[in-house]
mmCIF file with all atom_site columns, C-alpha atoms in Angstrom:
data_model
loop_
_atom_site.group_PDB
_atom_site.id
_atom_site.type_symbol
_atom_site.label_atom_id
_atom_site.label_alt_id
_atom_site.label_comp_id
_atom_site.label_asym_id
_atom_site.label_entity_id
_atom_site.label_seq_id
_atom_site.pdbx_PDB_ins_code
_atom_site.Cartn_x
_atom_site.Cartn_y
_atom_site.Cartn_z
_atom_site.occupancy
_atom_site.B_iso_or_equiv
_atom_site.pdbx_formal_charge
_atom_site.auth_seq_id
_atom_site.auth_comp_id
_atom_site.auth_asym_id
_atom_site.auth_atom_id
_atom_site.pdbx_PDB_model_num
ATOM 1   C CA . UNK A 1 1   ? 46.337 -12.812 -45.620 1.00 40.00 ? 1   UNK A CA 1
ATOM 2   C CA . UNK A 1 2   ? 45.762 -11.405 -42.010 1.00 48.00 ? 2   UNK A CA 1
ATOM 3   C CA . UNK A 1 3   ? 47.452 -7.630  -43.000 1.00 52.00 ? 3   UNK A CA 1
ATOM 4   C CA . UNK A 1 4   ? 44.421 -5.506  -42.963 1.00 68.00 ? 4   UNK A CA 1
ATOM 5   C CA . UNK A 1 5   ? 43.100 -6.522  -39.305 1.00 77.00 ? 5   UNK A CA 1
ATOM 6   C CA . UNK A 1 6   ? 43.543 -4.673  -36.533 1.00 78.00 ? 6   UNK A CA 1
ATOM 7   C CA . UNK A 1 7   ? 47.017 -4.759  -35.522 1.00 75.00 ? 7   UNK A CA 1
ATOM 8   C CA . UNK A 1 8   ? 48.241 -2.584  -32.582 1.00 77.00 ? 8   UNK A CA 1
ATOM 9   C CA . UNK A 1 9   ? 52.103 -2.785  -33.236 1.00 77.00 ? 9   UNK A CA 1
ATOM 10  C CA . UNK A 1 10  ? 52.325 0.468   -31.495 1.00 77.00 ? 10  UNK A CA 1
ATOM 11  C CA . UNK A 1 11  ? 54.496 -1.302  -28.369 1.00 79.00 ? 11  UNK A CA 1
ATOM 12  C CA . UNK A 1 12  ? 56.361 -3.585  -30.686 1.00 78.00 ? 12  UNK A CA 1
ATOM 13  C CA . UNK A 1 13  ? 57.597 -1.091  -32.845 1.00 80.00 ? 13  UNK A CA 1
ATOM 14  C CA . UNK A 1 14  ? 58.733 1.258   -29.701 1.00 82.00 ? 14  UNK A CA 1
ATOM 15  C CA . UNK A 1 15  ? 60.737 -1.400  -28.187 1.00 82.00 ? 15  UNK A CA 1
ATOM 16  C CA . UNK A 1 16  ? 62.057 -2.353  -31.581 1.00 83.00 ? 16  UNK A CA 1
ATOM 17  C CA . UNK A 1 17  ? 63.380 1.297   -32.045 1.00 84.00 ? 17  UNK A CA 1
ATOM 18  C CA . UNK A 1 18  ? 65.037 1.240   -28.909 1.00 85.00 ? 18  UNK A CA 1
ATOM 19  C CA . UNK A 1 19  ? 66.390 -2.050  -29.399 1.00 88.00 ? 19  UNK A CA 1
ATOM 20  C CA . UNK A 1 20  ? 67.747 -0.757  -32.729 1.00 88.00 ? 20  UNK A CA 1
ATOM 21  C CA . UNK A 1 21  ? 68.962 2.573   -31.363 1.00 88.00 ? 21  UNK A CA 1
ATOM 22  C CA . UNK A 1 22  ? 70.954 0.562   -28.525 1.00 90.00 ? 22  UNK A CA 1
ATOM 23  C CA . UNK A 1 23  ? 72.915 -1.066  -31.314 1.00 92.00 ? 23  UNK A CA 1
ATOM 24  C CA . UNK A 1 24  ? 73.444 2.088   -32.861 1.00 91.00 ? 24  UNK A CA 1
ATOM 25  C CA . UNK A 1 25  ? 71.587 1.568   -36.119 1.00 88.00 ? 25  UNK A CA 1
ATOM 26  C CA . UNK A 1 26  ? 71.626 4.562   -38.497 1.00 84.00 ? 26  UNK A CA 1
ATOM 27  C CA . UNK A 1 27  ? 69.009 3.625   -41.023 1.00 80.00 ? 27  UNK A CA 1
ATOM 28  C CA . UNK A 1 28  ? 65.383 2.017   -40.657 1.00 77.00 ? 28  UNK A CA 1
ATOM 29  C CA . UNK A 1 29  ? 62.511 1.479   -42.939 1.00 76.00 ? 29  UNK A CA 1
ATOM 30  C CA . UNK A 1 30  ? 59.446 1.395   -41.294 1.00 66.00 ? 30  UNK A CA 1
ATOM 31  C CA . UNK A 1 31  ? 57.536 -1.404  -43.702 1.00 66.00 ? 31  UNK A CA 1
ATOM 32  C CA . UNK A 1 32  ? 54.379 -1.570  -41.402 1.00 59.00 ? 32  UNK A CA 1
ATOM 33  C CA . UNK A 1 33  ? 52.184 1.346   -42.250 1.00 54.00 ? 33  UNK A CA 1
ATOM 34  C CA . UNK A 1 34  ? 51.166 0.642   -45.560 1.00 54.00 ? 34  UNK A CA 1
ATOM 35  C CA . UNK A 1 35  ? 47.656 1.463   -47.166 1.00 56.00 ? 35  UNK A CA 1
ATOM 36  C CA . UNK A 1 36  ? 46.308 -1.859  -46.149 1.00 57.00 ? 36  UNK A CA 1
ATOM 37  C CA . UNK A 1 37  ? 47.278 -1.696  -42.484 1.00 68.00 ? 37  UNK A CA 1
ATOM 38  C CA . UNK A 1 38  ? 44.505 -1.337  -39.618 1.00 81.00 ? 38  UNK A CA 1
ATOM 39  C CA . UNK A 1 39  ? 45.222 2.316   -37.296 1.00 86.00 ? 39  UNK A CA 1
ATOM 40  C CA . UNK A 1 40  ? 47.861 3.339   -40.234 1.00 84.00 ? 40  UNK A CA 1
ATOM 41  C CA . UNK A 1 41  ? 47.528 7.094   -40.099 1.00 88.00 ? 41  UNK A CA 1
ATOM 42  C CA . UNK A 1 42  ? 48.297 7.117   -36.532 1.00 90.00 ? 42  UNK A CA 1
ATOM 43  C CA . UNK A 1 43  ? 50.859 4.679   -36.779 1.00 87.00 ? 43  UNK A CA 1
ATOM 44  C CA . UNK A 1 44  ? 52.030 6.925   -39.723 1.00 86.00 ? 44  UNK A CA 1
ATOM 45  C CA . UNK A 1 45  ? 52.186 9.756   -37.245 1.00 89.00 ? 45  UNK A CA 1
ATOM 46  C CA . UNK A 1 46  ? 53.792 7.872   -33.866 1.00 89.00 ? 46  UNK A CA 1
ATOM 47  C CA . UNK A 1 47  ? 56.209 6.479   -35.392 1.00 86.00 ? 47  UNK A CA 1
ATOM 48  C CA . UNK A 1 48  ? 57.797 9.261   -37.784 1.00 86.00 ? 48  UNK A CA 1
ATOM 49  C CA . UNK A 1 49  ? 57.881 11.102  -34.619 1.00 91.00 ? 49  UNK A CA 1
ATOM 50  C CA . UNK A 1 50  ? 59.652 8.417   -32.859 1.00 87.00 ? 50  UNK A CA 1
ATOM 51  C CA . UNK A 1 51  ? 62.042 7.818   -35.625 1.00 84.00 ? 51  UNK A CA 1
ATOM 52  C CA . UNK A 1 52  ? 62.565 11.772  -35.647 1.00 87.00 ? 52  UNK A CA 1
ATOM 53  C CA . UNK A 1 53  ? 62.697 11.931  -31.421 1.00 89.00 ? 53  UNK A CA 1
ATOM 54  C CA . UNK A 1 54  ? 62.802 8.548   -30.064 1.00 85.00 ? 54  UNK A CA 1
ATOM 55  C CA . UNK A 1 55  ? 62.428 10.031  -26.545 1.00 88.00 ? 55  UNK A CA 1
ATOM 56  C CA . UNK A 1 56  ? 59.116 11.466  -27.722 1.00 91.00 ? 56  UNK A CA 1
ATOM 57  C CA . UNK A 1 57  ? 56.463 9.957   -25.317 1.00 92.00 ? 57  UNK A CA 1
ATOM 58  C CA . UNK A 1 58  ? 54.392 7.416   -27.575 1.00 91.00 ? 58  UNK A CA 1
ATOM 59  C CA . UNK A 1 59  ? 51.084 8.424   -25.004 1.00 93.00 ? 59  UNK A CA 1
ATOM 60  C CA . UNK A 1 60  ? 51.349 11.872  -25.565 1.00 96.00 ? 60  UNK A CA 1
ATOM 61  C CA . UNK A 1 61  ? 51.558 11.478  -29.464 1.00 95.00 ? 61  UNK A CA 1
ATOM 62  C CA . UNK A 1 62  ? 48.835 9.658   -29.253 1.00 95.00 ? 62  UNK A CA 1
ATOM 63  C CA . UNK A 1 63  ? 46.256 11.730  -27.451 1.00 96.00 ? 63  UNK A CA 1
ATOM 64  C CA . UNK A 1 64  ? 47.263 14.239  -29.617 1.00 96.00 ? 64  UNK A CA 1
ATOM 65  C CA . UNK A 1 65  ? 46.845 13.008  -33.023 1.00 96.00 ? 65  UNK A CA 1
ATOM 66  C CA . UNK A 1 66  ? 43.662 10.797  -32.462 1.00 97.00 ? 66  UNK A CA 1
ATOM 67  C CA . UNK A 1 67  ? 41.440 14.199  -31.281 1.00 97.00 ? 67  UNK A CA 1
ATOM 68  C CA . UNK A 1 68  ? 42.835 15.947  -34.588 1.00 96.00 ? 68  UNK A CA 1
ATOM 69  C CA . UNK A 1 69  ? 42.020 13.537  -36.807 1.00 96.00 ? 69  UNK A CA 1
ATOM 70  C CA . UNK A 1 70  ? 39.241 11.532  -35.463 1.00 97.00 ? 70  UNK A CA 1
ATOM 71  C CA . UNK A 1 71  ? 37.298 14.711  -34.243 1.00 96.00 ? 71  UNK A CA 1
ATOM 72  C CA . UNK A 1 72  ? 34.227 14.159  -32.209 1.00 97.00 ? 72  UNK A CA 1
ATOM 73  C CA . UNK A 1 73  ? 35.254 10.002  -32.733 1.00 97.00 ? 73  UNK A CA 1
ATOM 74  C CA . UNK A 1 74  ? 37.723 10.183  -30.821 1.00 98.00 ? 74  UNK A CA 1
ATOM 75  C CA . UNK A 1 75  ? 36.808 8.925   -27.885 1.00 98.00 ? 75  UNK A CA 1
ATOM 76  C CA . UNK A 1 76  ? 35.654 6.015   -29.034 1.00 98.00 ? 76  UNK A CA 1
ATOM 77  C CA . UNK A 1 77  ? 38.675 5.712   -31.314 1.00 97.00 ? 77  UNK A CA 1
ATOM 78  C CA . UNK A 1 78  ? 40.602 6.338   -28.062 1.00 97.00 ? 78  UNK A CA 1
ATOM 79  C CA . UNK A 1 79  ? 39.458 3.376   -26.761 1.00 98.00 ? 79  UNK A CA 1
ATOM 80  C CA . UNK A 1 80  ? 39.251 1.363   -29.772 1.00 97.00 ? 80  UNK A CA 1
ATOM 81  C CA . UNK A 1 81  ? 43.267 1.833   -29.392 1.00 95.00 ? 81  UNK A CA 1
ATOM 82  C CA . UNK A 1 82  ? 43.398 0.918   -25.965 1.00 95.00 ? 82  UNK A CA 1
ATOM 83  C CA . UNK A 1 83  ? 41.365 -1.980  -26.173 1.00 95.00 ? 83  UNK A CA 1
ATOM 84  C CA . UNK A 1 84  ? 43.422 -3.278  -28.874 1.00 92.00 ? 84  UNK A CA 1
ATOM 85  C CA . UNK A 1 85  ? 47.095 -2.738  -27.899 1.00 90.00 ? 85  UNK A CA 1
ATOM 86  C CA . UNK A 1 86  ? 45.537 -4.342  -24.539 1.00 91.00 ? 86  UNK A CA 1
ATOM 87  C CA . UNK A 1 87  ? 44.924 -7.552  -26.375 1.00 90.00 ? 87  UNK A CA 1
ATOM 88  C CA . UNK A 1 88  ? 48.448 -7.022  -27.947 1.00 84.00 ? 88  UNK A CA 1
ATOM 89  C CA . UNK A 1 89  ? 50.039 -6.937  -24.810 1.00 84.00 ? 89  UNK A CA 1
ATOM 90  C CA . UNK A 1 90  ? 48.108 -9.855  -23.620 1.00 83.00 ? 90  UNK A CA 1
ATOM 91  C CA . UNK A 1 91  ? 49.459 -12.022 -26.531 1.00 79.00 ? 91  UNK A CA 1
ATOM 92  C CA . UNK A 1 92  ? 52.604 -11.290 -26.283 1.00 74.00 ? 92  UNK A CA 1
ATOM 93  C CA . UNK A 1 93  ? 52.988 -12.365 -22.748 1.00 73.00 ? 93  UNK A CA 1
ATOM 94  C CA . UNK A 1 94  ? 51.464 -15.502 -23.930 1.00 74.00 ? 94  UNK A CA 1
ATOM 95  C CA . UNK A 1 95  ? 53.772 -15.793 -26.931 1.00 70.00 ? 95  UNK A CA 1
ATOM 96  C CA . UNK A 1 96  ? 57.330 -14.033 -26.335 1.00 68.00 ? 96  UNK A CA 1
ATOM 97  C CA . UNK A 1 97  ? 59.349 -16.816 -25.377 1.00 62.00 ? 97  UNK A CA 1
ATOM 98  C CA . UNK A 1 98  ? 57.992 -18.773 -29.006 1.00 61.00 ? 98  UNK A CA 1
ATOM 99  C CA . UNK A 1 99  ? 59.374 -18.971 -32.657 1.00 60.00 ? 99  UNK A CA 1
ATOM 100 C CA . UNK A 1 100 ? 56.433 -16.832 -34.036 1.00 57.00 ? 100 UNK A CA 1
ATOM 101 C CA . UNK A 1 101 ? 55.833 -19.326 -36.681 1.00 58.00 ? 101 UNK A CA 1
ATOM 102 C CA . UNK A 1 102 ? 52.292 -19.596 -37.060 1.00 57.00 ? 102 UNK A CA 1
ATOM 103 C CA . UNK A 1 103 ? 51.164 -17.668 -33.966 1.00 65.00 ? 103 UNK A CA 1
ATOM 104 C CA . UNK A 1 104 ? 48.688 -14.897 -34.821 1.00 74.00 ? 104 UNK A CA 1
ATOM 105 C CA . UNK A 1 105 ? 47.198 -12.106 -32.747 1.00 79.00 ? 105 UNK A CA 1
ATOM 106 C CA . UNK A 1 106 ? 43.608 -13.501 -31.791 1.00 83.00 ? 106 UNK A CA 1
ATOM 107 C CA . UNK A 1 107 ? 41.113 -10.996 -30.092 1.00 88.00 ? 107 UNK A CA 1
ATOM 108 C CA . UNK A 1 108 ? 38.355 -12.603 -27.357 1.00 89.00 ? 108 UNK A CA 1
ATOM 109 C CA . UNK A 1 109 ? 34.486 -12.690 -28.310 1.00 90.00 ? 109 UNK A CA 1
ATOM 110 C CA . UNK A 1 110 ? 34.443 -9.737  -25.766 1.00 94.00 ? 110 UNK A CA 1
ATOM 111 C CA . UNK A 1 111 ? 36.927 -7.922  -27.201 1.00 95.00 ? 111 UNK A CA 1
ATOM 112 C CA . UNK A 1 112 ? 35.274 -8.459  -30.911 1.00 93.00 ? 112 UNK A CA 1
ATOM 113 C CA . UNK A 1 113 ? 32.396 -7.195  -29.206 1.00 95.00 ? 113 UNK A CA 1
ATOM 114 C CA . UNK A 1 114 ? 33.590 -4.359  -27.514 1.00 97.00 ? 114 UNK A CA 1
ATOM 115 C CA . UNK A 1 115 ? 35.455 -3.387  -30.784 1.00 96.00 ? 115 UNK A CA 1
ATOM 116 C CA . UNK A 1 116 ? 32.062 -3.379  -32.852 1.00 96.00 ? 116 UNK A CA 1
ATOM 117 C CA . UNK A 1 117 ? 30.389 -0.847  -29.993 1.00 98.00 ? 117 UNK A CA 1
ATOM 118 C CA . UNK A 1 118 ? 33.098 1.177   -30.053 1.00 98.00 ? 118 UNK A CA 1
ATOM 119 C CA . UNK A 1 119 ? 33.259 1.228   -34.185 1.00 97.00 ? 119 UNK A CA 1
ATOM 120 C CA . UNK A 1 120 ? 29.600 1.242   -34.568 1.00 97.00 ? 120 UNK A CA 1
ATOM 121 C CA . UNK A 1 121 ? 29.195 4.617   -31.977 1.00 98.00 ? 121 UNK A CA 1
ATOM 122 C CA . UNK A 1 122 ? 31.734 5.997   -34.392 1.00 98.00 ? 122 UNK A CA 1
ATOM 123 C CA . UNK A 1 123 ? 30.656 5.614   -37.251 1.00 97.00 ? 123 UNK A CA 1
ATOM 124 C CA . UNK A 1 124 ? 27.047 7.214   -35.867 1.00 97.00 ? 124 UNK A CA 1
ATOM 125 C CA . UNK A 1 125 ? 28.903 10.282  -34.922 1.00 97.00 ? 125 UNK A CA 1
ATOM 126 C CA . UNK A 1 126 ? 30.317 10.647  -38.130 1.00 94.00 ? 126 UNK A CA 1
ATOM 127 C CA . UNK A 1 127 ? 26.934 11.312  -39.241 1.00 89.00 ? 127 UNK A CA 1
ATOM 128 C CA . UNK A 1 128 ? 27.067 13.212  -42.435 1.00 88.00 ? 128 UNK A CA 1
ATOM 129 C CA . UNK A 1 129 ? 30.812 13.728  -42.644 1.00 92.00 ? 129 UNK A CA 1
ATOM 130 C CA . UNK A 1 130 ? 32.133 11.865  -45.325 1.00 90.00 ? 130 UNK A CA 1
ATOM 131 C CA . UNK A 1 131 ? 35.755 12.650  -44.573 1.00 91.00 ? 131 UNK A CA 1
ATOM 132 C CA . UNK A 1 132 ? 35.343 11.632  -40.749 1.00 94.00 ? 132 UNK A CA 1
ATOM 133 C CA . UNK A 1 133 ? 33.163 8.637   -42.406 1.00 93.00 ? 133 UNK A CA 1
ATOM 134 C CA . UNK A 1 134 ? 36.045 7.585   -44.441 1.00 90.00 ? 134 UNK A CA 1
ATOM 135 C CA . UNK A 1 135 ? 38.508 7.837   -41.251 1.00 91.00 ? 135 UNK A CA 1
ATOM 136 C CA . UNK A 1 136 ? 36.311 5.653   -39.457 1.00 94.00 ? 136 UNK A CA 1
ATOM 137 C CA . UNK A 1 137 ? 35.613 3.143   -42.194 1.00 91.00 ? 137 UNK A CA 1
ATOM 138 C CA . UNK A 1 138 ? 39.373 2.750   -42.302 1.00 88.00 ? 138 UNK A CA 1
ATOM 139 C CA . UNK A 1 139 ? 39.202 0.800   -39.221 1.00 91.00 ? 139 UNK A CA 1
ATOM 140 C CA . UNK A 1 140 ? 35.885 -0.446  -38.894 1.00 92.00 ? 140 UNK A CA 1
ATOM 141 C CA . UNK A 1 141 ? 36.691 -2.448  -42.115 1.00 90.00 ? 141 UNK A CA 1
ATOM 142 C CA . UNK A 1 142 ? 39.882 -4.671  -41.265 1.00 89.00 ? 142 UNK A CA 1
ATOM 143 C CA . UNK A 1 143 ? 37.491 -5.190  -38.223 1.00 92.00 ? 143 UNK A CA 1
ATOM 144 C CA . UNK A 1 144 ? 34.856 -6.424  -40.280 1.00 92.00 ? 144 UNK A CA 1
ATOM 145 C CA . UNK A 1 145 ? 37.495 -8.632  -42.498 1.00 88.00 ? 145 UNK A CA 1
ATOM 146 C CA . UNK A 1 146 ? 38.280 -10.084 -39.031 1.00 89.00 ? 146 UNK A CA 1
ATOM 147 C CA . UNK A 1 147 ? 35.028 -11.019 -38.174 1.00 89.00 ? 147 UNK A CA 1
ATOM 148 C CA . UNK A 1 148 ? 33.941 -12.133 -41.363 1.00 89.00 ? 148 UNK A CA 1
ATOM 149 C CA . UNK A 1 149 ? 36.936 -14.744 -41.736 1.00 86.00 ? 149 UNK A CA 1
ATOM 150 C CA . UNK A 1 150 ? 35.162 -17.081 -39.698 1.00 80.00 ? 150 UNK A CA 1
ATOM 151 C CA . UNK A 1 151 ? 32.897 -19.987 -41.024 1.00 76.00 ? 151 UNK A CA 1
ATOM 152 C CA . UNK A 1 152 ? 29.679 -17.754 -41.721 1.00 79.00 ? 152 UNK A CA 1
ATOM 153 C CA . UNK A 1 153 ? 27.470 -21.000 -40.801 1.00 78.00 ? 153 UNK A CA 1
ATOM 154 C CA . UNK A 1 154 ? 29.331 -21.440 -37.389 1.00 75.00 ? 154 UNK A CA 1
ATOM 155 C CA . UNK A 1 155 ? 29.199 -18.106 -36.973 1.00 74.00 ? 155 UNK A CA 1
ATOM 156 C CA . UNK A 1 156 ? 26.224 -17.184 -37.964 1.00 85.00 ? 156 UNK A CA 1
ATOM 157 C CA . UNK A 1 157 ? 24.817 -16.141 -41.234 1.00 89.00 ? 157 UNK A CA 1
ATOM 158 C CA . UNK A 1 158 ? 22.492 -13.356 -40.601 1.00 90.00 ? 158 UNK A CA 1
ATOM 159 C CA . UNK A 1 159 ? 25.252 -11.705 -39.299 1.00 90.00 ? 159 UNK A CA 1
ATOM 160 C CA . UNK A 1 160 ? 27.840 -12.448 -41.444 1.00 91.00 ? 160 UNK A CA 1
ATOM 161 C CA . UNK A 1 161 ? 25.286 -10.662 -44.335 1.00 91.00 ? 161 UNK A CA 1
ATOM 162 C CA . UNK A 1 162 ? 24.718 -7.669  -42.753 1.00 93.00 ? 162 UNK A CA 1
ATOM 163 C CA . UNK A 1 163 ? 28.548 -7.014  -41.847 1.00 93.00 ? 163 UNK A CA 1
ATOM 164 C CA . UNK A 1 164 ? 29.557 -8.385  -45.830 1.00 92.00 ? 164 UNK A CA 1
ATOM 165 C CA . UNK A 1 165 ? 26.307 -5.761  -47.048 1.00 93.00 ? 165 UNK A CA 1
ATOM 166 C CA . UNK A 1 166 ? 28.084 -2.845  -44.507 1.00 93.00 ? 166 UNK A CA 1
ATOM 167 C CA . UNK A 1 167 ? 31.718 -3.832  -45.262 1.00 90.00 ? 167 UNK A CA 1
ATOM 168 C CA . UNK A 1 168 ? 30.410 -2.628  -48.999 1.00 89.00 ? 168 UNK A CA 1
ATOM 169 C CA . UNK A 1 169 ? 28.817 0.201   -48.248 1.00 89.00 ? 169 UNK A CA 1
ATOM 170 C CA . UNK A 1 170 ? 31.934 1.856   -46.648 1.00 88.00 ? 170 UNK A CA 1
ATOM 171 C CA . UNK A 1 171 ? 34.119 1.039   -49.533 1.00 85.00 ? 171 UNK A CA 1
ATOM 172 C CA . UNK A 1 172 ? 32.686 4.101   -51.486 1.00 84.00 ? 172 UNK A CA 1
ATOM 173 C CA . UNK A 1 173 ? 33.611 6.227   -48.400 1.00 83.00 ? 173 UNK A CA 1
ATOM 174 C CA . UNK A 1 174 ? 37.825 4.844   -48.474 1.00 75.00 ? 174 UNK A CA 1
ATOM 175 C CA . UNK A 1 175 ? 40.599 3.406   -50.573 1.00 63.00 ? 175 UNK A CA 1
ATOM 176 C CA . UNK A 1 176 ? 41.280 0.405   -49.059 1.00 48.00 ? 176 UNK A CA 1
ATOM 177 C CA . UNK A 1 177 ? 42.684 -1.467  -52.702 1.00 46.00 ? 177 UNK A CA 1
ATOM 178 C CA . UNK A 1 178 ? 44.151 -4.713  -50.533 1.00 40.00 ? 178 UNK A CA 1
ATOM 179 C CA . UNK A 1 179 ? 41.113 -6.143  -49.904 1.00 45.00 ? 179 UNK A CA 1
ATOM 180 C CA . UNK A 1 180 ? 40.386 -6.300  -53.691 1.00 42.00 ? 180 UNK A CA 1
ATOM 181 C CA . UNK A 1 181 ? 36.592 -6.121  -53.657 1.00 45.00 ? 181 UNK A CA 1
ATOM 182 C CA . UNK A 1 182 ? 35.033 -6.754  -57.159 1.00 44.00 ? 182 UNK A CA 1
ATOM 183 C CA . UNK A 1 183 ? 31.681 -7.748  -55.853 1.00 45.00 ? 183 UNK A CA 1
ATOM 184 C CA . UNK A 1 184 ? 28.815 -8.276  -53.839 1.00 43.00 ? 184 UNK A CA 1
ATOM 185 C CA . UNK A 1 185 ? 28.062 -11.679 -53.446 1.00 45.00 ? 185 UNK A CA 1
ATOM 186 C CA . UNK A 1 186 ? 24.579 -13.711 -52.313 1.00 44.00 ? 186 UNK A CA 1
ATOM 187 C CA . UNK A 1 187 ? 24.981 -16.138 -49.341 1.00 39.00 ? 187 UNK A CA 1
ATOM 188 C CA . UNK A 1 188 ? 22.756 -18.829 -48.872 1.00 42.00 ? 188 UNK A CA 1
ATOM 189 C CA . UNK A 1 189 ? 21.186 -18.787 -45.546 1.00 39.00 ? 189 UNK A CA 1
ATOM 190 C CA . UNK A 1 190 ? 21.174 -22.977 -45.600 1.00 37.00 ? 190 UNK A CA 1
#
């Protein structure tokens, strides 16, 4: 179940809106924000805005909620965004004209990368703010569930430990029940 990763819909869901709006729809649920989605409060925050205003500017909503909430994370968060609705963008040039079925959102080993930096120089500046730590362990965990989906041998199993061993450390700072943790497990390193 690929629900928790990171999943910058922002774009999609805009042009949906207006797509909707141009057909004069009267009524829309929003069912892409629940508790197990990656970037939900902001998401939470664009698009009841954009359902209340749909001429709001989607930029400007954004710079303005991510400071407020992410504090002195923000940039970092900031970027986080960018560099994932960038890779969103990407793959749906690559994918619009196709059926969908099977095709899933797949980030580069740079962009994994870049996304750890970014989460990890976070997470530091959260210091000892648990509420902040909890924001940012919101996202940095769909993140790890990404990067631990891969074959820990082909992927490597040091590392694959030490993100499964931080993955459950940030559950006590967030309530993230659809990843259904029960418990740690021992890897073998063969």
């Amino acid at each position: 179940d690929t629900h928790v990763y990171p999943f910058p819909n922002f774009d999609q869901m805009q042009d949906s809106l207006h797509y909707l709006i141009n057909e004069k729809v009267i009524g829309y649920l929003a069912d892409c924000t629940n508790g197990g989605t990656a970037l939900a409060p902001v998401k939470r925050w664009v698009y009841s805005h954009l359902l209340w205003d749909p001429g709001m500017d989607m930029e400007a909503l954004i710079r303005e909620f991510v400071p407020a909430y992410y504090g002195k994370a923000a940039p970092e968060i900031t970027e986080y965004i960018r560099l994932l609705r960038n890779a969103w963008k990407n793959f749906k040039v690559k994918h619009d004209k196709e059926n969908g079925i099977g095709v899933m959102l797949e980030y580069t080993a740079a962009e994994k990368q870049s996304m750890r930096k970014l989460l990890d120089s976070a997470w530091k500046k959260a210091e000892n703010d648990d509420v902040l730590k909890g924001r940012i362990a919101r996202e940095y965990l769909p993140f790890l569930a990404l990067v631990m989906s891969g074959n820990p041998k082909l992927n490597g199993v040091e590392q694959y430990e030490k993100d499964y061993n931080f993955f459950c450390e940030m559950l006590a700072y967030t309530r993230l029940d659809s990843l259904h943790v029960k418990e740690k497990k021992n890897y073998e390193k063969n």
